[in-house]
């Protein structure tokens, strides 16, 4: 999958591709998903700085744009953060609003299932059939899939559906060591494996786990 960077000569086309993917994803869902996606698209088209990856707007302004009250803004923005679609880039302080950013890779992953609804040219352009860059680096010894149950079993299924090659290379060999105080601990078969997942894939791992159990706020991967 090609991660969109909306800069350079093809910036305009890349922006339209991202918005098209979001639109298709929203239209394929229920009215609640459609409304949430539409509201985010409104923020992107009116206030998002593509070059700096920054969304800076206060809750009062968002409420006016969405024609809702500020409690609805808090609730909807919390949903978008839980999805991993928006992240806090700089926490607001002393009367200044927080600076947010878009997790474009997460958005593309979540909308990938609906790309076919737009057309094969769209799928080819975004590289829907291409492996992830991270998949180009494989462990020296590919581990056998470890048995799992509970939240980790559900999260594994999500990760496998998103990208089977990446799952087989890096996630299949992780074993659950337990969860405590909102942290899920996983064991990797080698120290290199653990370090690579922690460095390059932890965000994807965390989002998958949190979508299965919102009580888990942190994931750590340990090696032998």
PDB file of C-alpha atoms in Angstrom:
ATOM      1  CA  UNK A   1       0.000   0.000   0.000  1.00  0.00           C
ATOM      2  CA  UNK A   2       1.257   3.445  -0.918  1.00  0.00           C
ATOM      3  CA  UNK A   3       1.245   5.899   1.978  1.00  0.00           C
ATOM      4  CA  UNK A   4      -0.051   9.230   0.708  1.00  0.00           C
ATOM      5  CA  UNK A   5       2.205  12.260   1.081  1.00  0.00           C
ATOM      6  CA  UNK A   6       0.224  15.183  -0.239  1.00  0.00           C
ATOM      7  CA  UNK A   7       3.192  17.294  -1.327  1.00  0.00           C
ATOM      8  CA  UNK A   8       4.949  17.881  -4.617  1.00  0.00           C
ATOM      9  CA  UNK A   9       3.646  17.989  -8.184  1.00  0.00           C
ATOM     10  CA  UNK A  10       0.915  15.372  -7.618  1.00  0.00           C
ATOM     11  CA  UNK A  11      -0.244  16.769  -4.301  1.00  0.00           C
ATOM     12  CA  UNK A  12      -3.732  17.693  -5.497  1.00  0.00           C
ATOM     13  CA  UNK A  13      -4.402  14.213  -6.908  1.00  0.00           C
ATOM     14  CA  UNK A  14      -3.172  12.577  -3.705  1.00  0.00           C
ATOM     15  CA  UNK A  15      -5.523  14.735  -1.631  1.00  0.00           C
ATOM     16  CA  UNK A  16      -8.451  13.712  -3.787  1.00  0.00           C
ATOM     17  CA  UNK A  17      -7.426  10.057  -3.472  1.00  0.00           C
ATOM     18  CA  UNK A  18      -7.467  10.248   0.324  1.00  0.00           C
ATOM     19  CA  UNK A  19     -10.817  12.026   0.392  1.00  0.00           C
ATOM     20  CA  UNK A  20     -12.229   9.541  -2.140  1.00  0.00           C
ATOM     21  CA  UNK A  21     -11.132   6.618   0.031  1.00  0.00           C
ATOM     22  CA  UNK A  22     -12.767   8.189   3.077  1.00  0.00           C
ATOM     23  CA  UNK A  23     -15.935   8.926   1.119  1.00  0.00           C
ATOM     24  CA  UNK A  24     -16.239   5.334  -0.127  1.00  0.00           C
ATOM     25  CA  UNK A  25     -15.651   4.032   3.398  1.00  0.00           C
ATOM     26  CA  UNK A  26     -18.339   6.292   4.824  1.00  0.00           C
ATOM     27  CA  UNK A  27     -20.918   5.479   2.154  1.00  0.00           C
ATOM     28  CA  UNK A  28     -20.452   1.754   2.791  1.00  0.00           C
ATOM     29  CA  UNK A  29     -21.335   2.171   6.464  1.00  0.00           C
ATOM     30  CA  UNK A  30     -24.350   3.119   8.522  1.00  0.00           C
ATOM     31  CA  UNK A  31     -25.560   6.652   9.165  1.00  0.00           C
ATOM     32  CA  UNK A  32     -23.306   7.040  12.211  1.00  0.00           C
ATOM     33  CA  UNK A  33     -20.154   6.207  10.249  1.00  0.00           C
ATOM     34  CA  UNK A  34     -21.259   8.419   7.375  1.00  0.00           C
ATOM     35  CA  UNK A  35     -21.774  11.390   9.683  1.00  0.00           C
ATOM     36  CA  UNK A  36     -18.440  10.889  11.448  1.00  0.00           C
ATOM     37  CA  UNK A  37     -16.546  10.649   8.147  1.00  0.00           C
ATOM     38  CA  UNK A  38     -18.333  13.696   6.739  1.00  0.00           C
ATOM     39  CA  UNK A  39     -17.414  15.727   9.790  1.00  0.00           C
ATOM     40  CA  UNK A  40     -13.758  14.763   9.545  1.00  0.00           C
ATOM     41  CA  UNK A  41     -13.735  15.554   5.822  1.00  0.00           C
ATOM     42  CA  UNK A  42     -15.131  18.992   6.670  1.00  0.00           C
ATOM     43  CA  UNK A  43     -12.202  19.615   9.030  1.00  0.00           C
ATOM     44  CA  UNK A  44      -9.704  18.393   6.452  1.00  0.00           C
ATOM     45  CA  UNK A  45     -11.016  20.514   3.604  1.00  0.00           C
ATOM     46  CA  UNK A  46     -11.374  23.679   5.689  1.00  0.00           C
ATOM     47  CA  UNK A  47      -8.588  23.641   8.271  1.00  0.00           C
ATOM     48  CA  UNK A  48      -6.008  20.903   7.614  1.00  0.00           C
ATOM     49  CA  UNK A  49      -2.480  22.015   6.653  1.00  0.00           C
ATOM     50  CA  UNK A  50      -1.319  19.257   4.275  1.00  0.00           C
ATOM     51  CA  UNK A  51       2.324  20.328   4.107  1.00  0.00           C
ATOM     52  CA  UNK A  52       2.821  20.504   7.867  1.00  0.00           C
ATOM     53  CA  UNK A  53       0.370  17.722   8.741  1.00  0.00           C
ATOM     54  CA  UNK A  54      -1.387  19.954  11.241  1.00  0.00           C
ATOM     55  CA  UNK A  55      -5.022  20.485  12.156  1.00  0.00           C
ATOM     56  CA  UNK A  56      -5.384  23.445  14.485  1.00  0.00           C
ATOM     57  CA  UNK A  57      -8.926  24.405  15.402  1.00  0.00           C
ATOM     58  CA  UNK A  58     -10.756  24.893  18.680  1.00  0.00           C
ATOM     59  CA  UNK A  59     -13.826  23.010  19.840  1.00  0.00           C
ATOM     60  CA  UNK A  60     -15.992  26.103  19.545  1.00  0.00           C
ATOM     61  CA  UNK A  61     -15.008  26.556  15.897  1.00  0.00           C
ATOM     62  CA  UNK A  62     -15.605  22.879  15.184  1.00  0.00           C
ATOM     63  CA  UNK A  63     -19.031  23.075  16.815  1.00  0.00           C
ATOM     64  CA  UNK A  64     -19.934  26.029  14.591  1.00  0.00           C
ATOM     65  CA  UNK A  65     -18.703  24.250  11.466  1.00  0.00           C
ATOM     66  CA  UNK A  66     -20.550  21.019  12.314  1.00  0.00           C
ATOM     67  CA  UNK A  67     -23.664  22.847  13.592  1.00  0.00           C
ATOM     68  CA  UNK A  68     -23.575  20.949  16.890  1.00  0.00           C
ATOM     69  CA  UNK A  69     -22.773  21.691  20.535  1.00  0.00           C
ATOM     70  CA  UNK A  70     -19.306  21.315  22.051  1.00  0.00           C
ATOM     71  CA  UNK A  71     -20.249  18.116  23.891  1.00  0.00           C
ATOM     72  CA  UNK A  72     -20.896  16.479  20.523  1.00  0.00           C
ATOM     73  CA  UNK A  73     -17.523  17.744  19.300  1.00  0.00           C
ATOM     74  CA  UNK A  74     -15.746  16.151  22.276  1.00  0.00           C
ATOM     75  CA  UNK A  75     -17.542  12.858  21.700  1.00  0.00           C
ATOM     76  CA  UNK A  76     -16.857  12.742  17.951  1.00  0.00           C
ATOM     77  CA  UNK A  77     -13.218  13.767  18.264  1.00  0.00           C
ATOM     78  CA  UNK A  78     -12.754  11.056  20.904  1.00  0.00           C
ATOM     79  CA  UNK A  79     -14.111   8.512  18.409  1.00  0.00           C
ATOM     80  CA  UNK A  80     -11.638   9.672  15.766  1.00  0.00           C
ATOM     81  CA  UNK A  81      -8.741   9.415  18.220  1.00  0.00           C
ATOM     82  CA  UNK A  82      -9.880   5.939  19.267  1.00  0.00           C
ATOM     83  CA  UNK A  83      -9.886   4.892  15.612  1.00  0.00           C
ATOM     84  CA  UNK A  84      -6.329   6.173  15.323  1.00  0.00           C
ATOM     85  CA  UNK A  85      -7.315   8.522  12.490  1.00  0.00           C
ATOM     86  CA  UNK A  86      -6.267  11.675  14.337  1.00  0.00           C
ATOM     87  CA  UNK A  87      -3.481  12.067  16.858  1.00  0.00           C
ATOM     88  CA  UNK A  88      -2.384  14.826  19.211  1.00  0.00           C
ATOM     89  CA  UNK A  89       0.762  16.390  17.793  1.00  0.00           C
ATOM     90  CA  UNK A  90       1.074  19.117  20.398  1.00  0.00           C
ATOM     91  CA  UNK A  91      -1.045  19.329  23.526  1.00  0.00           C
ATOM     92  CA  UNK A  92      -2.795  22.659  24.003  1.00  0.00           C
ATOM     93  CA  UNK A  93      -1.793  24.831  26.959  1.00  0.00           C
ATOM     94  CA  UNK A  94      -2.391  28.331  28.313  1.00  0.00           C
ATOM     95  CA  UNK A  95      -5.404  29.014  26.198  1.00  0.00           C
ATOM     96  CA  UNK A  96      -3.935  27.544  23.021  1.00  0.00           C
ATOM     97  CA  UNK A  97      -5.747  24.759  21.186  1.00  0.00           C
ATOM     98  CA  UNK A  98      -4.100  21.404  20.604  1.00  0.00           C
ATOM     99  CA  UNK A  99      -2.351  20.746  17.300  1.00  0.00           C
ATOM    100  CA  UNK A 100      -3.651  17.531  15.741  1.00  0.00           C
ATOM    101  CA  UNK A 101      -2.310  15.394  12.914  1.00  0.00           C
ATOM    102  CA  UNK A 102      -3.795  12.781  10.598  1.00  0.00           C
ATOM    103  CA  UNK A 103      -2.592   9.189  10.636  1.00  0.00           C
ATOM    104  CA  UNK A 104      -2.834   8.754   6.861  1.00  0.00           C
ATOM    105  CA  UNK A 105      -1.574   5.167   6.937  1.00  0.00           C
ATOM    106  CA  UNK A 106      -4.278   4.187   9.426  1.00  0.00           C
ATOM    107  CA  UNK A 107      -6.975   5.887   7.345  1.00  0.00           C
ATOM    108  CA  UNK A 108      -5.863   4.060   4.211  1.00  0.00           C
ATOM    109  CA  UNK A 109      -5.775   0.726   6.029  1.00  0.00           C
ATOM    110  CA  UNK A 110      -9.290   1.174   7.374  1.00  0.00           C
ATOM    111  CA  UNK A 111     -10.718   2.275   4.030  1.00  0.00           C
ATOM    112  CA  UNK A 112      -8.914  -0.309   1.891  1.00  0.00           C
ATOM    113  CA  UNK A 113     -11.858  -2.712   1.834  1.00  0.00           C
ATOM    114  CA  UNK A 114     -13.973  -0.122  -0.018  1.00  0.00           C
ATOM    115  CA  UNK A 115     -11.374   0.863  -2.650  1.00  0.00           C
ATOM    116  CA  UNK A 116     -12.903  -1.582  -5.113  1.00  0.00           C
ATOM    117  CA  UNK A 117     -16.124   0.431  -4.972  1.00  0.00           C
ATOM    118  CA  UNK A 118     -14.270   3.324  -6.604  1.00  0.00           C
ATOM    119  CA  UNK A 119     -12.662   1.244  -9.336  1.00  0.00           C
ATOM    120  CA  UNK A 120      -9.640  -0.884 -10.275  1.00  0.00           C
ATOM    121  CA  UNK A 121      -7.693   2.177 -11.406  1.00  0.00           C
ATOM    122  CA  UNK A 122      -7.988   3.601  -7.890  1.00  0.00           C
ATOM    123  CA  UNK A 123      -6.839   0.323  -6.320  1.00  0.00           C
ATOM    124  CA  UNK A 124      -3.849   0.169  -8.683  1.00  0.00           C
ATOM    125  CA  UNK A 125      -2.933   3.808  -8.067  1.00  0.00           C
ATOM    126  CA  UNK A 126      -2.846   3.422  -4.303  1.00  0.00           C
ATOM    127  CA  UNK A 127      -0.972   0.138  -4.611  1.00  0.00           C
ATOM    128  CA  UNK A 128      -3.680  -1.916  -2.977  1.00  0.00           C
ATOM    129  CA  UNK A 129      -2.093  -5.176  -4.121  1.00  0.00           C
ATOM    130  CA  UNK A 130       1.465  -4.235  -3.230  1.00  0.00           C
ATOM    131  CA  UNK A 131       3.145  -5.344   0.004  1.00  0.00           C
ATOM    132  CA  UNK A 132       3.900  -2.924   2.772  1.00  0.00           C
ATOM    133  CA  UNK A 133       7.416  -1.430   2.869  1.00  0.00           C
ATOM    134  CA  UNK A 134       7.885  -3.050   6.270  1.00  0.00           C
ATOM    135  CA  UNK A 135       7.253  -6.427   4.673  1.00  0.00           C
ATOM    136  CA  UNK A 136      10.467  -6.064   2.675  1.00  0.00           C
ATOM    137  CA  UNK A 137      12.426  -6.722   5.843  1.00  0.00           C
ATOM    138  CA  UNK A 138      11.792 -10.200   7.229  1.00  0.00           C
ATOM    139  CA  UNK A 139      13.081 -11.915  10.355  1.00  0.00           C
ATOM    140  CA  UNK A 140      16.076 -14.203   9.896  1.00  0.00           C
ATOM    141  CA  UNK A 141      13.926 -17.118  11.042  1.00  0.00           C
ATOM    142  CA  UNK A 142      10.216 -16.764  10.379  1.00  0.00           C
ATOM    143  CA  UNK A 143       8.463 -18.076  13.496  1.00  0.00           C
ATOM    144  CA  UNK A 144       5.560 -20.458  13.525  1.00  0.00           C
ATOM    145  CA  UNK A 145       2.217 -18.814  14.425  1.00  0.00           C
ATOM    146  CA  UNK A 146       1.704 -18.859  18.183  1.00  0.00           C
ATOM    147  CA  UNK A 147      -1.648 -19.959  19.653  1.00  0.00           C
ATOM    148  CA  UNK A 148      -3.726 -17.122  21.077  1.00  0.00           C
ATOM    149  CA  UNK A 149      -7.007 -16.486  22.824  1.00  0.00           C
ATOM    150  CA  UNK A 150      -9.036 -13.562  24.109  1.00  0.00           C
ATOM    151  CA  UNK A 151      -8.164 -10.019  23.084  1.00  0.00           C
ATOM    152  CA  UNK A 152      -4.872 -10.976  21.433  1.00  0.00           C
ATOM    153  CA  UNK A 153      -6.597 -13.613  19.298  1.00  0.00           C
ATOM    154  CA  UNK A 154      -9.096 -11.012  18.086  1.00  0.00           C
ATOM    155  CA  UNK A 155      -6.373  -8.449  17.455  1.00  0.00           C
ATOM    156  CA  UNK A 156      -4.346 -11.018  15.487  1.00  0.00           C
ATOM    157  CA  UNK A 157      -7.342 -11.642  13.240  1.00  0.00           C
ATOM    158  CA  UNK A 158      -7.629  -7.923  12.544  1.00  0.00           C
ATOM    159  CA  UNK A 159      -3.928  -7.615  11.738  1.00  0.00           C
ATOM    160  CA  UNK A 160      -4.021 -10.632   9.434  1.00  0.00           C
ATOM    161  CA  UNK A 161      -6.974  -9.167   7.543  1.00  0.00           C
ATOM    162  CA  UNK A 162      -5.225  -5.824   7.079  1.00  0.00           C
ATOM    163  CA  UNK A 163      -2.030  -7.283   5.604  1.00  0.00           C
ATOM    164  CA  UNK A 164      -1.394 -11.022   5.544  1.00  0.00           C
ATOM    165  CA  UNK A 165       2.263 -10.794   4.508  1.00  0.00           C
ATOM    166  CA  UNK A 166       3.076  -8.309   7.263  1.00  0.00           C
ATOM    167  CA  UNK A 167       1.176 -10.423   9.772  1.00  0.00           C
ATOM    168  CA  UNK A 168       3.019 -13.605   8.824  1.00  0.00           C
ATOM    169  CA  UNK A 169       6.396 -11.886   9.039  1.00  0.00           C
ATOM    170  CA  UNK A 170       6.014  -9.957  12.292  1.00  0.00           C
ATOM    171  CA  UNK A 171       2.789 -10.487  14.232  1.00  0.00           C
ATOM    172  CA  UNK A 172       2.161 -14.233  13.938  1.00  0.00           C
ATOM    173  CA  UNK A 173       5.162 -15.074  16.125  1.00  0.00           C
ATOM    174  CA  UNK A 174       4.145 -12.854  19.027  1.00  0.00           C
ATOM    175  CA  UNK A 175       2.762 -14.556  22.125  1.00  0.00           C
ATOM    176  CA  UNK A 176       0.652 -12.943  24.805  1.00  0.00           C
ATOM    177  CA  UNK A 177       2.275 -12.678  28.231  1.00  0.00           C
ATOM    178  CA  UNK A 178      -0.647 -11.056  30.005  1.00  0.00           C
ATOM    179  CA  UNK A 179      -2.369  -7.734  30.564  1.00  0.00           C
ATOM    180  CA  UNK A 180      -2.240  -5.532  33.640  1.00  0.00           C
ATOM    181  CA  UNK A 181      -2.931  -1.885  34.426  1.00  0.00           C
ATOM    182  CA  UNK A 182      -4.093  -1.212  30.876  1.00  0.00           C
ATOM    183  CA  UNK A 183      -0.953  -2.638  29.269  1.00  0.00           C
ATOM    184  CA  UNK A 184      -0.805  -5.750  27.093  1.00  0.00           C
ATOM    185  CA  UNK A 185       2.574  -7.470  27.074  1.00  0.00           C
ATOM    186  CA  UNK A 186       3.670  -9.627  24.145  1.00  0.00           C
ATOM    187  CA  UNK A 187       6.763 -11.790  23.765  1.00  0.00           C
ATOM    188  CA  UNK A 188       8.735 -11.990  20.518  1.00  0.00           C
ATOM    189  CA  UNK A 189      10.889 -15.001  19.578  1.00  0.00           C
ATOM    190  CA  UNK A 190      14.080 -12.912  19.290  1.00  0.00           C
ATOM    191  CA  UNK A 191      15.376  -9.599  20.566  1.00  0.00           C
ATOM    192  CA  UNK A 192      15.691  -8.306  16.995  1.00  0.00           C
ATOM    193  CA  UNK A 193      12.063  -9.219  16.321  1.00  0.00           C
ATOM    194  CA  UNK A 194      10.889  -7.386  19.437  1.00  0.00           C
ATOM    195  CA  UNK A 195      12.954  -4.297  18.640  1.00  0.00           C
ATOM    196  CA  UNK A 196      11.682  -4.117  15.062  1.00  0.00           C
ATOM    197  CA  UNK A 197       8.026  -4.369  16.081  1.00  0.00           C
ATOM    198  CA  UNK A 198       8.500  -1.804  18.853  1.00  0.00           C
ATOM    199  CA  UNK A 199      10.218   0.616  16.475  1.00  0.00           C
ATOM    200  CA  UNK A 200       8.226   0.258  13.262  1.00  0.00           C
ATOM    201  CA  UNK A 201       4.907  -1.463  13.937  1.00  0.00           C
ATOM    202  CA  UNK A 202       3.858  -0.600  17.467  1.00  0.00           C
ATOM    203  CA  UNK A 203       1.247   1.956  16.428  1.00  0.00           C
ATOM    204  CA  UNK A 204      -0.533  -0.515  14.159  1.00  0.00           C
ATOM    205  CA  UNK A 205      -0.345  -3.140  16.894  1.00  0.00           C
ATOM    206  CA  UNK A 206      -1.749  -0.785  19.524  1.00  0.00           C
ATOM    207  CA  UNK A 207      -4.696   0.329  17.372  1.00  0.00           C
ATOM    208  CA  UNK A 208      -5.663  -3.278  16.599  1.00  0.00           C
ATOM    209  CA  UNK A 209      -5.595  -4.200  20.288  1.00  0.00           C
ATOM    210  CA  UNK A 210      -7.494  -1.101  21.414  1.00  0.00           C
ATOM    211  CA  UNK A 211     -10.246  -1.781  18.909  1.00  0.00           C
ATOM    212  CA  UNK A 212     -10.712  -5.165  20.546  1.00  0.00           C
ATOM    213  CA  UNK A 213     -10.499  -3.887  24.121  1.00  0.00           C
ATOM    214  CA  UNK A 214     -10.671  -0.162  24.787  1.00  0.00           C
ATOM    215  CA  UNK A 215      -9.375  -0.659  28.316  1.00  0.00           C
ATOM    216  CA  UNK A 216      -5.898  -1.388  26.974  1.00  0.00           C
ATOM    217  CA  UNK A 217      -3.992   1.865  26.463  1.00  0.00           C
ATOM    218  CA  UNK A 218      -0.491   0.506  25.922  1.00  0.00           C
ATOM    219  CA  UNK A 219       1.199  -2.447  24.226  1.00  0.00           C
ATOM    220  CA  UNK A 220       4.795  -3.487  24.812  1.00  0.00           C
ATOM    221  CA  UNK A 221       6.807  -6.168  23.044  1.00  0.00           C
ATOM    222  CA  UNK A 222       9.628  -7.926  24.877  1.00  0.00           C
ATOM    223  CA  UNK A 223      12.330 -10.237  23.609  1.00  0.00           C
ATOM    224  CA  UNK A 224      14.204 -13.088  25.266  1.00  0.00           C
TER     225      UNK A 224
END
